[in-house]
PDB file of C-alpha atoms and ligand atoms in Angstrom:
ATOM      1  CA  UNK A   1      -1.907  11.991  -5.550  1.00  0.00           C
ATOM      2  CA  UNK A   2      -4.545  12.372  -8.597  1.00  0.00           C
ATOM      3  CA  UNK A   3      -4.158  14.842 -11.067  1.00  0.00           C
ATOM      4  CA  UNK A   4      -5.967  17.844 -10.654  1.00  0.00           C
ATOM      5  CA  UNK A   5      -7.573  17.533 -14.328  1.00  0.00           C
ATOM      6  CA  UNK A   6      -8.440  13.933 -14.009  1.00  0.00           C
ATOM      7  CA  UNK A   7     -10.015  14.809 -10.143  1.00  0.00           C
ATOM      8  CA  UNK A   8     -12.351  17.710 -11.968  1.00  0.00           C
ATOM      9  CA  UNK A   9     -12.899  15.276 -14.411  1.00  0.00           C
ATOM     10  CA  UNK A  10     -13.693  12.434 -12.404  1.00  0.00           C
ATOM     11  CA  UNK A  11     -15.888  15.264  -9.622  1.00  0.00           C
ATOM     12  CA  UNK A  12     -18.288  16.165 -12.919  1.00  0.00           C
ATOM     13  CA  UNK A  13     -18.807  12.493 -13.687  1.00  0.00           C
ATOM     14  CA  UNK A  14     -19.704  12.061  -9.827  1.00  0.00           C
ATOM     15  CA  UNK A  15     -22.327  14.583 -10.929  1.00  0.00           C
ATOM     16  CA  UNK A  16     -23.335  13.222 -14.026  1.00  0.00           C
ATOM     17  CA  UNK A  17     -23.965   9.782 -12.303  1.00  0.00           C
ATOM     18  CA  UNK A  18     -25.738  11.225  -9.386  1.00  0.00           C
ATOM     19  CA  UNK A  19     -28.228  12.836 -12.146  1.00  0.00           C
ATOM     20  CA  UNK A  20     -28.733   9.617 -13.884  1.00  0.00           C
ATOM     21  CA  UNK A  21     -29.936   8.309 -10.409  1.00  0.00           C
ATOM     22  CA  UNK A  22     -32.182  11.514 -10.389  1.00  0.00           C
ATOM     23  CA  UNK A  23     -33.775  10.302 -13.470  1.00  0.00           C
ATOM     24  CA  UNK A  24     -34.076   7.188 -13.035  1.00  0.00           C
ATOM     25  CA  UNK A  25     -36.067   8.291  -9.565  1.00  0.00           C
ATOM     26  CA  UNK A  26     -38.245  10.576 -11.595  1.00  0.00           C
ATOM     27  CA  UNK A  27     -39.375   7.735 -14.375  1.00  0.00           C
ATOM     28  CA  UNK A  28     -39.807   5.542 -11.476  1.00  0.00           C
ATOM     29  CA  UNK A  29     -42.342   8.096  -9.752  1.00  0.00           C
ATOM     30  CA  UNK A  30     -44.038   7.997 -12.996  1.00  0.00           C
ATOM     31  CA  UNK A  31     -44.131   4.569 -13.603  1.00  0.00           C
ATOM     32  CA  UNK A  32     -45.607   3.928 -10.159  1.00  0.00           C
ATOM     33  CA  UNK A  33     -48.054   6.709 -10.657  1.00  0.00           C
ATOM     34  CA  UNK A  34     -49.091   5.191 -14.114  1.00  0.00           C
ATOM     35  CA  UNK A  35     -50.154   1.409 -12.704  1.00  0.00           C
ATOM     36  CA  UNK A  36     -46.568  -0.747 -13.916  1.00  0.00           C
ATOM     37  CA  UNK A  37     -45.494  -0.844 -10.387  1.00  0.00           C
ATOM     38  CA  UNK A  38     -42.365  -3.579 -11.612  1.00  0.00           C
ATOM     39  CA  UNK A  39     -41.237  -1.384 -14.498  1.00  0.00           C
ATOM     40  CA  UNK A  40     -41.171   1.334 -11.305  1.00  0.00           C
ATOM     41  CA  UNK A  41     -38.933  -1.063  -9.069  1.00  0.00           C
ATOM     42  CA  UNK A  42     -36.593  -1.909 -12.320  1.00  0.00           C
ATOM     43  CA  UNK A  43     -36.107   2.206 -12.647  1.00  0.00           C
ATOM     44  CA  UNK A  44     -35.937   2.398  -8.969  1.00  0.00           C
ATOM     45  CA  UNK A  45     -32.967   0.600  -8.548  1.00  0.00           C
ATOM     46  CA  UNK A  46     -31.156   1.857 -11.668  1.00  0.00           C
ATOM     47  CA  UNK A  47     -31.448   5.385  -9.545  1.00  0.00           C
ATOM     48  CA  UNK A  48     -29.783   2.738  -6.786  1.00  0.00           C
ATOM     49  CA  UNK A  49     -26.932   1.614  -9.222  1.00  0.00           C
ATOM     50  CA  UNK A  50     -26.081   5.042 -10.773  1.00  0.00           C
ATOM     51  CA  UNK A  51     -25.582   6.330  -6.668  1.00  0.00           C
ATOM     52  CA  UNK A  52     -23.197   3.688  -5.954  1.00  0.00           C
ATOM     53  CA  UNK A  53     -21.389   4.264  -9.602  1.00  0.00           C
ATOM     54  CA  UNK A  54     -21.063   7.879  -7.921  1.00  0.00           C
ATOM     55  CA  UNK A  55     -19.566   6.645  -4.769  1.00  0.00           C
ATOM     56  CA  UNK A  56     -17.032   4.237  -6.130  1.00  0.00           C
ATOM     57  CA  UNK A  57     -15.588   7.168  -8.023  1.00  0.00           C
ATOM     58  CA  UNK A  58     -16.005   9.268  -4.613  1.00  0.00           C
ATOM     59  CA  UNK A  59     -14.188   6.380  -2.629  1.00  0.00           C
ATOM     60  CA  UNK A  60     -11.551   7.067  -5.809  1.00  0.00           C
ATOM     61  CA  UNK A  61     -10.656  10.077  -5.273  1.00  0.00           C
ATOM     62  CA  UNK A  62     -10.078   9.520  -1.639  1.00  0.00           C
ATOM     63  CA  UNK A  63      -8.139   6.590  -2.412  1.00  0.00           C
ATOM     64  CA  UNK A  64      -6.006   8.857  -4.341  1.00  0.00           C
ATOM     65  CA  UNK A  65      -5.605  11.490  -1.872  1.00  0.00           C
ATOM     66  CA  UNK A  66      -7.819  13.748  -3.821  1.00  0.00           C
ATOM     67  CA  UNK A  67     -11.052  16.195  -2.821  1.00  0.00           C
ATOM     68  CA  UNK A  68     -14.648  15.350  -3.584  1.00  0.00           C
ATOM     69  CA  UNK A  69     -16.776  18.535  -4.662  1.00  0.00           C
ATOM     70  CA  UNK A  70     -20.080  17.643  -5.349  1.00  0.00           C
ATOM     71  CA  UNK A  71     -22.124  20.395  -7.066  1.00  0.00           C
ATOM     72  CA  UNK A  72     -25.804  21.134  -7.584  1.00  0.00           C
ATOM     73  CA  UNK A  73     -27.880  17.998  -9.180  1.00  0.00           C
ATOM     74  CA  UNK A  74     -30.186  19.779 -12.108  1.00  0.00           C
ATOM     75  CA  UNK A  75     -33.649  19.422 -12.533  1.00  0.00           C
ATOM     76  CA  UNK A  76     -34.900  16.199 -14.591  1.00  0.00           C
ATOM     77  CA  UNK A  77     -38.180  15.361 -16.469  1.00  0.00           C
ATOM     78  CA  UNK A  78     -41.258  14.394 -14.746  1.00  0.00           C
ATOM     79  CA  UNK A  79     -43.528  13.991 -17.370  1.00  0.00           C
ATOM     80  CA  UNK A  80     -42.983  11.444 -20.316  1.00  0.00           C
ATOM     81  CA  UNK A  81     -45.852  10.451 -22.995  1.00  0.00           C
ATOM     82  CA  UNK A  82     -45.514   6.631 -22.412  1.00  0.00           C
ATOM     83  CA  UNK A  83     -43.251   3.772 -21.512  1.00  0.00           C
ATOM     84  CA  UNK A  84     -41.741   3.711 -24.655  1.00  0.00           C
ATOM     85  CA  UNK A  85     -40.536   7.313 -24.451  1.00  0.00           C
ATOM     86  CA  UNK A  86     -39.029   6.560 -21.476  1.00  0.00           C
ATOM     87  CA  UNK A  87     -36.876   4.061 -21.990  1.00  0.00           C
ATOM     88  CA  UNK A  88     -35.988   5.581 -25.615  1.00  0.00           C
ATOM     89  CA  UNK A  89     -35.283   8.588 -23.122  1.00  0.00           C
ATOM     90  CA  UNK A  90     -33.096   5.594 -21.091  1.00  0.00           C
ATOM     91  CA  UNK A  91     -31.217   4.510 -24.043  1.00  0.00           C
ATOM     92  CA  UNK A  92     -30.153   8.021 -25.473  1.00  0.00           C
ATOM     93  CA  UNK A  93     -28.808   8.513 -22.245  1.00  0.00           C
ATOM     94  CA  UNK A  94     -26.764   5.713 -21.478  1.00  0.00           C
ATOM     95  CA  UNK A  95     -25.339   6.461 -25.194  1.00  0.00           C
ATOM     96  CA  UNK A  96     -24.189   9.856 -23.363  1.00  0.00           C
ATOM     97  CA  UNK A  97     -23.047   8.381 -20.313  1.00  0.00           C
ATOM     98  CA  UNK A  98     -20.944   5.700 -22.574  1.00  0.00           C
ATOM     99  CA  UNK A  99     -19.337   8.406 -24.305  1.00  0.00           C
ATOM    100  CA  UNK A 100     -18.690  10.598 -20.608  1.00  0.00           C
ATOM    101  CA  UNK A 101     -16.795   7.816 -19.189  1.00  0.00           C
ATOM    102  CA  UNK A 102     -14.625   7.640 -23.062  1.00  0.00           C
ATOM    103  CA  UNK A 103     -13.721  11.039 -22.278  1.00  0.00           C
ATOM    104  CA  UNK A 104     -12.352  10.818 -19.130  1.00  0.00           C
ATOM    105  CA  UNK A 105     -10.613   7.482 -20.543  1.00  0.00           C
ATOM    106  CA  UNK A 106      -9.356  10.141 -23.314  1.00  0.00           C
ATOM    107  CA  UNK A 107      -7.805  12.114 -20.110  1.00  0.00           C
ATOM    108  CA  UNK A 108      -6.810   9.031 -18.369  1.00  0.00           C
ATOM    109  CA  UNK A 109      -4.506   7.954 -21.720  1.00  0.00           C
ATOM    110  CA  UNK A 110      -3.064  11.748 -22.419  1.00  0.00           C
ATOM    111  CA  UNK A 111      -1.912  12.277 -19.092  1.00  0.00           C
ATOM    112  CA  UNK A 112      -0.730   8.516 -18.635  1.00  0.00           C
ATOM    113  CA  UNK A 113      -2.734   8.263 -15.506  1.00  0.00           C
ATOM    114  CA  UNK A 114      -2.418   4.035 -15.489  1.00  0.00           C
ATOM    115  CA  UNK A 115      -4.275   3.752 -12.093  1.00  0.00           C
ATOM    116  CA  UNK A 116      -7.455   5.717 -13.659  1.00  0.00           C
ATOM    117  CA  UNK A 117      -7.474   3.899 -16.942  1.00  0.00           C
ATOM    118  CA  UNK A 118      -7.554   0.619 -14.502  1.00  0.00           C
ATOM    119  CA  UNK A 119     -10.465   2.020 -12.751  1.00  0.00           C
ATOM    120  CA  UNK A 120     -12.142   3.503 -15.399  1.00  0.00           C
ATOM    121  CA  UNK A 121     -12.081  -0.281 -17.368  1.00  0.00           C
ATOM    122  CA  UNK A 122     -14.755  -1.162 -14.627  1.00  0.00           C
ATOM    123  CA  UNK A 123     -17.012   1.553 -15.880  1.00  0.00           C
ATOM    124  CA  UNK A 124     -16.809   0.954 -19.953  1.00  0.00           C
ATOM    125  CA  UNK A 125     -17.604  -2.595 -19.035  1.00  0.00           C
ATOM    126  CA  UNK A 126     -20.747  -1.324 -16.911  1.00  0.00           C
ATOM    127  CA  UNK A 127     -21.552   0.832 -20.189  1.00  0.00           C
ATOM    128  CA  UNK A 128     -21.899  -2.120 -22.225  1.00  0.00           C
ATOM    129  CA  UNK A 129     -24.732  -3.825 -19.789  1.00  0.00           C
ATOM    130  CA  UNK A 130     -26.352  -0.706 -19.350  1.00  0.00           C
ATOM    131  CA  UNK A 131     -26.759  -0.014 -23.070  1.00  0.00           C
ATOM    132  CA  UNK A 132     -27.650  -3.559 -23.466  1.00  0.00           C
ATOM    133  CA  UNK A 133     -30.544  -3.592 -21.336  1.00  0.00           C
ATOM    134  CA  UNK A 134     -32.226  -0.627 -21.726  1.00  0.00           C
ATOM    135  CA  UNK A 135     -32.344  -1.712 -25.780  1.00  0.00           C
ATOM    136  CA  UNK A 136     -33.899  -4.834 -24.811  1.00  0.00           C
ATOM    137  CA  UNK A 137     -36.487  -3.019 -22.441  1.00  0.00           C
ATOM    138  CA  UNK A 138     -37.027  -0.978 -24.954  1.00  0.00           C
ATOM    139  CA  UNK A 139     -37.484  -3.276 -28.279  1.00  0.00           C
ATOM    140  CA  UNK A 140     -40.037  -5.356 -26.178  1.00  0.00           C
ATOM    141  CA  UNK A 141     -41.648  -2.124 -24.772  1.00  0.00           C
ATOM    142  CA  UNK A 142     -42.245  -0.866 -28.607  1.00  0.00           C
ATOM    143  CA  UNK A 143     -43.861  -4.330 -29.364  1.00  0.00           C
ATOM    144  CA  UNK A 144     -46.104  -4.521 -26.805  1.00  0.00           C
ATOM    145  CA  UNK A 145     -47.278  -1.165 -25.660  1.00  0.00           C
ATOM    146  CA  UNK A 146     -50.846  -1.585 -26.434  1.00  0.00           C
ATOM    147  CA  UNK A 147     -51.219  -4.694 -25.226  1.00  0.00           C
ATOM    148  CA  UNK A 148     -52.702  -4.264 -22.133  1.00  0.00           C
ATOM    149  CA  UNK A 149     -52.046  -8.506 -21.186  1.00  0.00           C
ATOM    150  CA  UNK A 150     -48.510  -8.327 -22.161  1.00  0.00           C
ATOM    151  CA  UNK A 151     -47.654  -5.364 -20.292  1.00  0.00           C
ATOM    152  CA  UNK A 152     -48.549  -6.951 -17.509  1.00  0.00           C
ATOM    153  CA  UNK A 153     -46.750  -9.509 -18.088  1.00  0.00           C
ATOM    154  CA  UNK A 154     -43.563  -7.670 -18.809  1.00  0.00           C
ATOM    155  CA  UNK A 155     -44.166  -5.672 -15.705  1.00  0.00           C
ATOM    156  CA  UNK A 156     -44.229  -8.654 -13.507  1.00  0.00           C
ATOM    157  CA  UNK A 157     -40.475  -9.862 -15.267  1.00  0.00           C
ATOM    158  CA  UNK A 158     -39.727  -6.463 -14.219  1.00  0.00           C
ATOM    159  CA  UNK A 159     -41.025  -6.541 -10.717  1.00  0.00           C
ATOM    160  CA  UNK A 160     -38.217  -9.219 -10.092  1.00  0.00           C
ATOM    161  CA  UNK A 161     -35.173  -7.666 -10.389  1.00  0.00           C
ATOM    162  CA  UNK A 162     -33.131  -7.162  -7.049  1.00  0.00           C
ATOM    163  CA  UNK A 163     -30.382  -4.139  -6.269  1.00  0.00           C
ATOM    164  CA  UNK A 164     -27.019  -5.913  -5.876  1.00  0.00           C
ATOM    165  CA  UNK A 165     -23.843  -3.505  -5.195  1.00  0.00           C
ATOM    166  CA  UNK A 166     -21.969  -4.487  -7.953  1.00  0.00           C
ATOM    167  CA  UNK A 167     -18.900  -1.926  -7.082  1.00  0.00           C
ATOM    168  CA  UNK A 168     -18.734  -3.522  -3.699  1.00  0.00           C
ATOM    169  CA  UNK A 169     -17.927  -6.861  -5.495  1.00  0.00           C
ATOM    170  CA  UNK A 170     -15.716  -5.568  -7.461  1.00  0.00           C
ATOM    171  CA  UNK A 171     -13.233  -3.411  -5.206  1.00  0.00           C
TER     172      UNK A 171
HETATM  173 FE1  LIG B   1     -23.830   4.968 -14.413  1.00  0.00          FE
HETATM  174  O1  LIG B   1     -24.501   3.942 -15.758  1.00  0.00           O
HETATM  175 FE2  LIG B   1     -26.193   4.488 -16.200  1.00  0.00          FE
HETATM  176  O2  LIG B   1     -25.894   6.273 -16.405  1.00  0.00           O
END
């Protein structure tokens, strides 16, 4: 049976990932509405990996013999001034997220929960990536911005990437 403060814990991160996927939706509505229709399928399926980081920590609790309690999703931007903005926008995020998921590790370590920490090490690992490529997005978005040619360029790189369940893989 989970702890009740690690399940609340673990039910706001459930939101918290959820809304990630929300904004990642909303930057990939702009993109797609602002001509870069790969650096709209790269955000599109970041909102697809932040939903299935929600619903490995929903199967989780489950597991555990907990409750799920999924609350309201809040309202996210819809307007940014330009790629670069966004994926600053990206970055400072995932910085929050990183430091989310070392709070509930925090929990995890004072309560000597040693199942959580276990499943939580899947999720500071994910942290890493995720920091590590929106920075490199980013750094070549800040080069290149006004360069119509190399925008397009970048946005057909983009226009490759695939969704893969990576929680599926690793369960
Ligand atoms: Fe769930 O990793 Fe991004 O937010």
């Amino acid at each position: 049976m989970i702890n009740e403060r690690m399940q609340k814990e673990i039910n706001e991160q459930i939101n918290a990932e959820l809304w990630s996927g929300y904004l990642y939706l909303s930057m990939s509505a702009w993109f797609t509405q602002n001509n870069l229709p790969g650096f709209a399928n790269w955000m599109y399926i970041q909102y697809q990996e932040e939903f299935t980081h929600a619903m490995k920590m929903f199967r989780y609790i489950h597991e555990r013999g907990g409750v799920v309690t999924l609350k309201p999703i809040k309202a996210v931007d819809t307007k940014w001034k330009s790629a670069t903005a966004i994926f600053e926008q990206t970055l400072s995020h995932e910085r929050t997220v990183t430091s989310l998921i070392n709070s509930l590790m925090d929990t995890a370590h004072e309560i000597r929960d040693y199942a959580t920490i276990n499943f939580l090490n899947w999720y500071v690992d994910e942290q890493v990536e995720e920091e590590a490529n929106a920075e490199e997005i980013l750094e070549k978005v800040k080069m290149i911005e006004k360069d119509k040619a190399a925008m397009y360029n970048l946005d057909k790189e983009l226009s490759t990437r695939v969704f893969v369940d990576a929680t599926l893989n690793a369960e």
